[in-house]
Short mmCIF file of C-alpha atoms in Angstrom, two decimals:
data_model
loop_
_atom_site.label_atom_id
_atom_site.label_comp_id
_atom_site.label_asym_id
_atom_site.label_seq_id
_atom_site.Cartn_x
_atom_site.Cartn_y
_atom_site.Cartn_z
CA UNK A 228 86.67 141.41 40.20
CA UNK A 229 83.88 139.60 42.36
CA UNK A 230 82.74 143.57 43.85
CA UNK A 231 82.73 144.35 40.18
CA UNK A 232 80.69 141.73 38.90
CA UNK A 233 78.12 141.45 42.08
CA UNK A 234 77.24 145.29 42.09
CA UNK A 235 77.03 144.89 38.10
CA UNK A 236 74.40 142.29 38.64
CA UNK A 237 72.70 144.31 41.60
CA UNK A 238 71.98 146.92 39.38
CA UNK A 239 70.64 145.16 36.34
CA UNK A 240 68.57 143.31 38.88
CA UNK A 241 67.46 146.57 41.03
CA UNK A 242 66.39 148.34 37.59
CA UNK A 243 65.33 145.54 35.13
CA UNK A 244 64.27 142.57 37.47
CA UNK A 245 62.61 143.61 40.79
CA UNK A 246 59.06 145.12 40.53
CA UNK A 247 57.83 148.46 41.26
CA UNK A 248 56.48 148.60 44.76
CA UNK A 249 53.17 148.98 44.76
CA UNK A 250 52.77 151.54 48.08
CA UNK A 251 56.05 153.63 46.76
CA UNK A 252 57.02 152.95 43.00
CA UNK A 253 60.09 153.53 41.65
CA UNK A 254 61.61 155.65 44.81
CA UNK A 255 61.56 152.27 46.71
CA UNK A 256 64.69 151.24 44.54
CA UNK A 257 66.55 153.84 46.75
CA UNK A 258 65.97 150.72 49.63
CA UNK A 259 68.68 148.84 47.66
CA UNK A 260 71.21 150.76 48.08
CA UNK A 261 70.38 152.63 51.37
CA UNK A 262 69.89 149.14 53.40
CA UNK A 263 72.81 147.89 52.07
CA UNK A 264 75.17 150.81 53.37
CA UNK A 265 73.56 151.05 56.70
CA UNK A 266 74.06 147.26 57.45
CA UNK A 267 77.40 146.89 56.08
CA UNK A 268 78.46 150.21 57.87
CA UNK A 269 77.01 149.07 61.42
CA UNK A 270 78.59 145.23 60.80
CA UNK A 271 81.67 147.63 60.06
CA UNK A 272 81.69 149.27 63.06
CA UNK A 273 81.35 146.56 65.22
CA UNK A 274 84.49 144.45 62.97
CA UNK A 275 86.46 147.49 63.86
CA UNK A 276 85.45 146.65 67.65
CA UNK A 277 86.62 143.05 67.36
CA UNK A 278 89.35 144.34 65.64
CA UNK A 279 90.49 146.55 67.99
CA UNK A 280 89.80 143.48 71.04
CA UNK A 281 93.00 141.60 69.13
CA UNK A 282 94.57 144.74 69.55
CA UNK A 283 94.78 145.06 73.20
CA UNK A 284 95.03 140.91 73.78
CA UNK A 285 97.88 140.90 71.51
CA UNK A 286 99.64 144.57 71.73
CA UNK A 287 100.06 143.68 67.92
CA UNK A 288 100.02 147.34 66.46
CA UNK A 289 98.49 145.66 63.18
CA UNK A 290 95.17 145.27 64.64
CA UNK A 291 95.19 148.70 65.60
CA UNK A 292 95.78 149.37 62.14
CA UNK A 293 92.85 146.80 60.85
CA UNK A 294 90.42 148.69 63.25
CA UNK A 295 91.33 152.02 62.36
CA UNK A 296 90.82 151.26 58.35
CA UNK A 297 87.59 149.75 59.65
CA UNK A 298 85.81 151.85 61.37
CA UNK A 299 87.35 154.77 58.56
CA UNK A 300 85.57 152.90 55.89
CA UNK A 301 82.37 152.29 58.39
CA UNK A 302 82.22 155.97 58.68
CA UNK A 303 82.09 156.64 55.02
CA UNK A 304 79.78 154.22 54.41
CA UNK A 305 77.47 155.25 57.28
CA UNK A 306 77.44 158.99 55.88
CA UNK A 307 76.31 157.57 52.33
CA UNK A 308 73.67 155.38 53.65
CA UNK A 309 72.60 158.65 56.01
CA UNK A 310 72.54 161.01 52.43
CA UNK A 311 70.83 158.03 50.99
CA UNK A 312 68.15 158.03 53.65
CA UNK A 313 67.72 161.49 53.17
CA UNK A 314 67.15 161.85 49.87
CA UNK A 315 64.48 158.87 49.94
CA UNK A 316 62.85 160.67 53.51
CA UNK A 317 62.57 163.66 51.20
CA UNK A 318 60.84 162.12 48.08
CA UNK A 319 58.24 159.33 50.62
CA UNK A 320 57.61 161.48 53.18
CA UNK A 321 58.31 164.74 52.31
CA UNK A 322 61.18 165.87 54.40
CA UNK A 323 64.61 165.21 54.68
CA UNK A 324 64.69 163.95 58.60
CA UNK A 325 62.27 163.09 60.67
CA UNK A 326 63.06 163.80 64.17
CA UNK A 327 60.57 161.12 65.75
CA UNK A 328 61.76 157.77 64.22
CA UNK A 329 63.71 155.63 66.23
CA UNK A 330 65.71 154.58 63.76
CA UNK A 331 66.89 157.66 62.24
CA UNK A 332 67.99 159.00 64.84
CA UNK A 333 69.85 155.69 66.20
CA UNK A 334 71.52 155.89 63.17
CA UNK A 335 72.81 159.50 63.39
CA UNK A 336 73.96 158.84 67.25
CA UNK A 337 76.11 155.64 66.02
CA UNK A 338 77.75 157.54 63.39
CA UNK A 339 78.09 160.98 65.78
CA UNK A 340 79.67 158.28 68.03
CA UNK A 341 81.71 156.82 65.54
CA UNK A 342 82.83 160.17 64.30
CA UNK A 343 84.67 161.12 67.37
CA UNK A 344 86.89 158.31 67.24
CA UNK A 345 89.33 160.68 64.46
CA UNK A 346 89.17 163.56 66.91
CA UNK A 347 90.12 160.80 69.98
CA UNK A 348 93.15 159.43 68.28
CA UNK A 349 94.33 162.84 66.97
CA UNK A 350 93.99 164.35 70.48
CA UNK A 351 96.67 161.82 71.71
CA UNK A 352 100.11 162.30 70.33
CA UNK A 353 102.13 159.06 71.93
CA UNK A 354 101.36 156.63 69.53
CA UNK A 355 101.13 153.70 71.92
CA UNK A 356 98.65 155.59 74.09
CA UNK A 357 97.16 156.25 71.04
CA UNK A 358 96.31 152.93 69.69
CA UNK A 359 95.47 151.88 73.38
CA UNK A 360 92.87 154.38 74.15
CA UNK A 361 91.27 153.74 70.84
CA UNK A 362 91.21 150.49 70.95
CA UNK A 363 89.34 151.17 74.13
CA UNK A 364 86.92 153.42 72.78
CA UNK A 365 86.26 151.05 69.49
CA UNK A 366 85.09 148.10 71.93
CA UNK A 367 83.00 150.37 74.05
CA UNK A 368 81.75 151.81 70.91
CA UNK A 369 80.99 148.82 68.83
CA UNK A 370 79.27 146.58 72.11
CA UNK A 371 76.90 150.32 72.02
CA UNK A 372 75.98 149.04 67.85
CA UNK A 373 73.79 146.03 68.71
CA UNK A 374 72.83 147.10 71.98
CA UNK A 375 70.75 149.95 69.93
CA UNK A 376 69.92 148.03 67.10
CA UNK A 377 68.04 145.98 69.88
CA UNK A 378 66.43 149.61 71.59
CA UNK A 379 65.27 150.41 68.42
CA UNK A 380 63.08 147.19 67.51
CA UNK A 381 61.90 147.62 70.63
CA UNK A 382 60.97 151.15 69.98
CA UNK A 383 56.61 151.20 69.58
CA UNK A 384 56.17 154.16 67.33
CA UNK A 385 58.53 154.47 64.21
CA UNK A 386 57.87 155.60 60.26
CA UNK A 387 60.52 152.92 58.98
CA UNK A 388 58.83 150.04 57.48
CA UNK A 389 59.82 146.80 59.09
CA UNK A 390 60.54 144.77 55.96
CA UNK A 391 63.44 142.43 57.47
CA UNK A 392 62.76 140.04 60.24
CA UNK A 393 63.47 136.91 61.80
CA UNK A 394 61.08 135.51 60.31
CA UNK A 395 60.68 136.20 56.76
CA UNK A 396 59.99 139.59 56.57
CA UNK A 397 57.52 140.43 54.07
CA UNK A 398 59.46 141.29 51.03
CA UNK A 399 58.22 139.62 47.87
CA UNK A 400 61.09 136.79 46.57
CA UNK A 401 62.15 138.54 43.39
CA UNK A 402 62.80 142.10 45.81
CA UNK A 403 64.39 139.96 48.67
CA UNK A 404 67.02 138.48 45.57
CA UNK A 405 67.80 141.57 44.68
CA UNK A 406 68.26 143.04 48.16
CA UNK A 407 70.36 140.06 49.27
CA UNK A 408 72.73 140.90 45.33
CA UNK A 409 73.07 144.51 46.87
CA UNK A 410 73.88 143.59 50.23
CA UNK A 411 76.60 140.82 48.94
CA UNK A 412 77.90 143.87 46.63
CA UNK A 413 78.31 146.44 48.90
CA UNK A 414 79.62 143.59 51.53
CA UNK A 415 82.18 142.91 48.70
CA UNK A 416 83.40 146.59 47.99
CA UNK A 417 83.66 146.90 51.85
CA UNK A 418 86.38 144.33 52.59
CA UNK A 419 88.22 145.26 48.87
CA UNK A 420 88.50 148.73 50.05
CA UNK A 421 89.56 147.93 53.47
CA UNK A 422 91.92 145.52 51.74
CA UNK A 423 93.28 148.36 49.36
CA UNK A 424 93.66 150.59 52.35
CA UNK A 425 95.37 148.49 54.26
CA UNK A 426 97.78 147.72 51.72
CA UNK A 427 98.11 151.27 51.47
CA UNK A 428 99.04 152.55 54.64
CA UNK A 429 101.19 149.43 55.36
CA UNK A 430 103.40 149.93 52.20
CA UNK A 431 103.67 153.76 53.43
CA UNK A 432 105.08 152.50 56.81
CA UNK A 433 107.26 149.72 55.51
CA UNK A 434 108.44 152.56 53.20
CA UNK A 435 109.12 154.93 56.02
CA UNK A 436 111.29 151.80 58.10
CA UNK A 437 113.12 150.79 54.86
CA UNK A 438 114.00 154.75 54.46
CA UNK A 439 115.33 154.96 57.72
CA UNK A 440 117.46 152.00 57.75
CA UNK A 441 118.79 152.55 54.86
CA UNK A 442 119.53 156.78 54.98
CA UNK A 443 119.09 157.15 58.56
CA UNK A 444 117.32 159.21 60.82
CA UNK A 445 117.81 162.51 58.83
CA UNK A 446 116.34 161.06 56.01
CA UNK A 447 113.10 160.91 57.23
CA UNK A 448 110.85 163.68 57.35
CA UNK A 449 109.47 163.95 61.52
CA UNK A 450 106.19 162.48 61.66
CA UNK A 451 103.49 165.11 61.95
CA UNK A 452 100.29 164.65 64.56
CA UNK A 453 97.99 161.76 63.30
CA UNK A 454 94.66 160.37 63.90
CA UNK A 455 95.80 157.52 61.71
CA UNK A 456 98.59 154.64 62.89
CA UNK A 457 101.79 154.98 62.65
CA UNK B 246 73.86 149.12 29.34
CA UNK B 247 72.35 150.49 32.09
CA UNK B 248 72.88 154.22 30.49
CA UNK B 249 71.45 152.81 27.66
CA UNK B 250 68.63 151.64 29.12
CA UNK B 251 67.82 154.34 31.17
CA UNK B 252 65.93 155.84 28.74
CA UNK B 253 63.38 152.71 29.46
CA UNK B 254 63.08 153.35 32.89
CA UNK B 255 60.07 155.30 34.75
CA UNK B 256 62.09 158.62 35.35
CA UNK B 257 59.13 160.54 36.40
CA UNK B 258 59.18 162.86 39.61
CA UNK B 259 60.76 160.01 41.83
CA UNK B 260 63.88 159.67 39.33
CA UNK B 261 66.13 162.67 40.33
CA UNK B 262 65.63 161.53 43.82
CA UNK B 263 66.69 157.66 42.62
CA UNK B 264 69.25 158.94 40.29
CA UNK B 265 70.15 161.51 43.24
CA UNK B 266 70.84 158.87 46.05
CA UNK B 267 72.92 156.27 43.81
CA UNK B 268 74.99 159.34 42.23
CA UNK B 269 75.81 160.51 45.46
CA UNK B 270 77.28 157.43 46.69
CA UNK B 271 78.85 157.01 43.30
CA UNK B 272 80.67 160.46 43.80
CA UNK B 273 81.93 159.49 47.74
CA UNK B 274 83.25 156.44 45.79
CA UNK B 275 84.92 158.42 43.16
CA UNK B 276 86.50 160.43 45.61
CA UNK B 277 87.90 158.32 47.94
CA UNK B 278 89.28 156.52 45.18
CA UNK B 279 91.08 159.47 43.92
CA UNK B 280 92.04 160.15 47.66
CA UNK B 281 93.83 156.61 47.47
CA UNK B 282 95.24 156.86 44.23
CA UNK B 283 97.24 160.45 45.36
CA UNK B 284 98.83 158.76 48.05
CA UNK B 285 99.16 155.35 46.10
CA UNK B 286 101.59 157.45 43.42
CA UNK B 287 103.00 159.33 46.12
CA UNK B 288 104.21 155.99 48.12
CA UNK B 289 105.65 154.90 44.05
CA UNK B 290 107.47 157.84 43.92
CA UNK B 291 109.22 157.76 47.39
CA UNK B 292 109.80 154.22 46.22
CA UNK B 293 111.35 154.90 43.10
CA UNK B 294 113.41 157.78 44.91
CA UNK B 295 114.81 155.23 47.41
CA UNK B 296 115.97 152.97 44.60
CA UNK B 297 117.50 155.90 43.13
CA UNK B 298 119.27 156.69 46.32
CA UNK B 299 120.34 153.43 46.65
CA UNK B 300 122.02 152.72 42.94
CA UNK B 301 123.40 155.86 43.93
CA UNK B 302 125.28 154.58 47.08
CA UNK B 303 125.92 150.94 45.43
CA UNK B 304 128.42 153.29 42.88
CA UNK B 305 129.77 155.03 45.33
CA UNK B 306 131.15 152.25 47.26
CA UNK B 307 132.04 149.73 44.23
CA UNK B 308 134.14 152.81 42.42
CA UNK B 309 136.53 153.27 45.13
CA UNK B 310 137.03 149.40 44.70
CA UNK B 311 137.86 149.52 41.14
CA UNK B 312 140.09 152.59 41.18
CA UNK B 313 142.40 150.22 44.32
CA UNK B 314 142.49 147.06 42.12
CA UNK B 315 145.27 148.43 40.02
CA UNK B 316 147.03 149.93 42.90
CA UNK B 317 146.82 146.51 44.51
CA UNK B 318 148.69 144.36 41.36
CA UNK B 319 151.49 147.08 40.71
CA UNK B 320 151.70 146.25 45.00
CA UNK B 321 151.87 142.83 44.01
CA UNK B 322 154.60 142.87 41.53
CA UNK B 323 156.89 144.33 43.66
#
């Protein structure tokens, strides 16, 4: 109900409240939602990493789980903030990718990274070795999220504008509310869906235990190869 | 409201491409949903087939109760 109401309000205030930017006009309200994804994706990907750090403390197959619905709803958030970014590339500067910024094509390594994690877990058919080895890779990968976040601000030459610093940034007050609405929106449908996921698989599982202590092994249908937990 | 309103708004050259990016993240929404939603009813119906299994096996064992009761008193009277 709170996801509902926040991205309600982040859309009345992205197309009634915040002004048309003076340099870009009304393509710049593409920023709210493009922003939005890419930062909640990356913060995704690097929860999946902690995630995935209780995993192999613990043994716990649940946060194996919890990182695997993570970095699964990372993904699809990172490829809508990537369309996103493509569709406002096209209409500000005229093509869809740009081959020279920094960012861009930080982005687009992190989510090629990201992308062989399915491919990883489906490659491995024990499902302890599994869990282990991605776990593995989901650290590795996640510690590689701020590390280029941090190359990238570095980086000299770039197209992105740098609108969100340390210190203030230079968004105007009514644009930074309605940025900060967005982000708390999109925040919000990340952790209900990963919620609603979860639930998901885990009633699936439970489902699959109850069936076979209650019918036996025949009941159950063998599992076929999975990139997801089992 | 917003649909309403969107008659209001600038849609000039930029809107397809603003209209464009928030449809297409609207759509990946839509479809994971559905996505969910198919496997959501599928998990209900293996539920509701277990329960249906399971009344199932409940008669089976209290039957072969009820048809020994009587065998049991005309025991009994002996």
């Amino acid at each position: 109900m709170a996801t509902i109401a926040t991205i309600t309000a982040a859309l009345v205030l992205v197309f009634f409240y915040a002004p048309l930017d003076s340099d870009q006009g009304f393509v710049q309200k593409i920023f709210y939602i493009h922003v939005p994804l890419a930062i909640v994706s990356l913060c995704g990907f690097v929860f999946g990493g902690l995630l995935a750090i209780g995993h192999l403390r613990t043994g716990d197959r649940s946060w194996d789980m919890r990182s695997y619905v993570a970095i699964h709803m990372s993904l699809i958030f990172g490829i809508a903030a990537l369309v996103a970014g493509l569709i406002w590339a096209k209409a500000s500067w005229g093509h869809w990718w740009v081959w020279d910024d920094p960012t861009l094509v930080s982005f687009l390594i992190v989510l090629l990274l990201f992308a062989t994690y399915q491919p990883l877990r489906f490659s491995i058919e024990d499902p302890e070795r599994q869990a282990r080895y991605a776990s593995a890779f989901a650290i590795v990968a996640a510690a590689f999220v701020p590390l280029n976040f941090i190359a990238v601000r570095l980086a000299q030459g770039f197209v992105h504008p740098r609108v969100l610093t340390l210190t203030g940034g230079n968004l105007p007050g009514s644009m930074r509310l309605t940025f900060l609405v967005s982000l708390a929106g999109i925040a919000l449908l990340f952790a209900a869906l990963w919620k609603y996921e979860l639930a998901a698989k885990n009633a699936r599982i439970q489902l699959r235990r109850l069936r076979r202590e209650l019918l036996g092994e025949d009941a159950v249908r063998p599992l076929r190869r999975s990139a997801a937990p089992s | 409201m917003i649909l309403f309103a969107a008659a209001a708004l600038p849609l000039h050259s930029a809107g397809k491409y603003v209209a464009g990016a928030y449809i297409v993240f609207v759509v990946m929404l839509l479809v994971y949903l559905t996505i969910m939603s198919i496997r959501t009813s599928r998990t209900e119906r293996e539920l509701a087939e277990l329960r249906e299994e399971l009344a199932l096996r409940r008669r089976q064992v209290s039957e072969p109760e009820s048809q020994t009761e009587p065998e049991r008193e005309a025991v009994g009277s002996k």
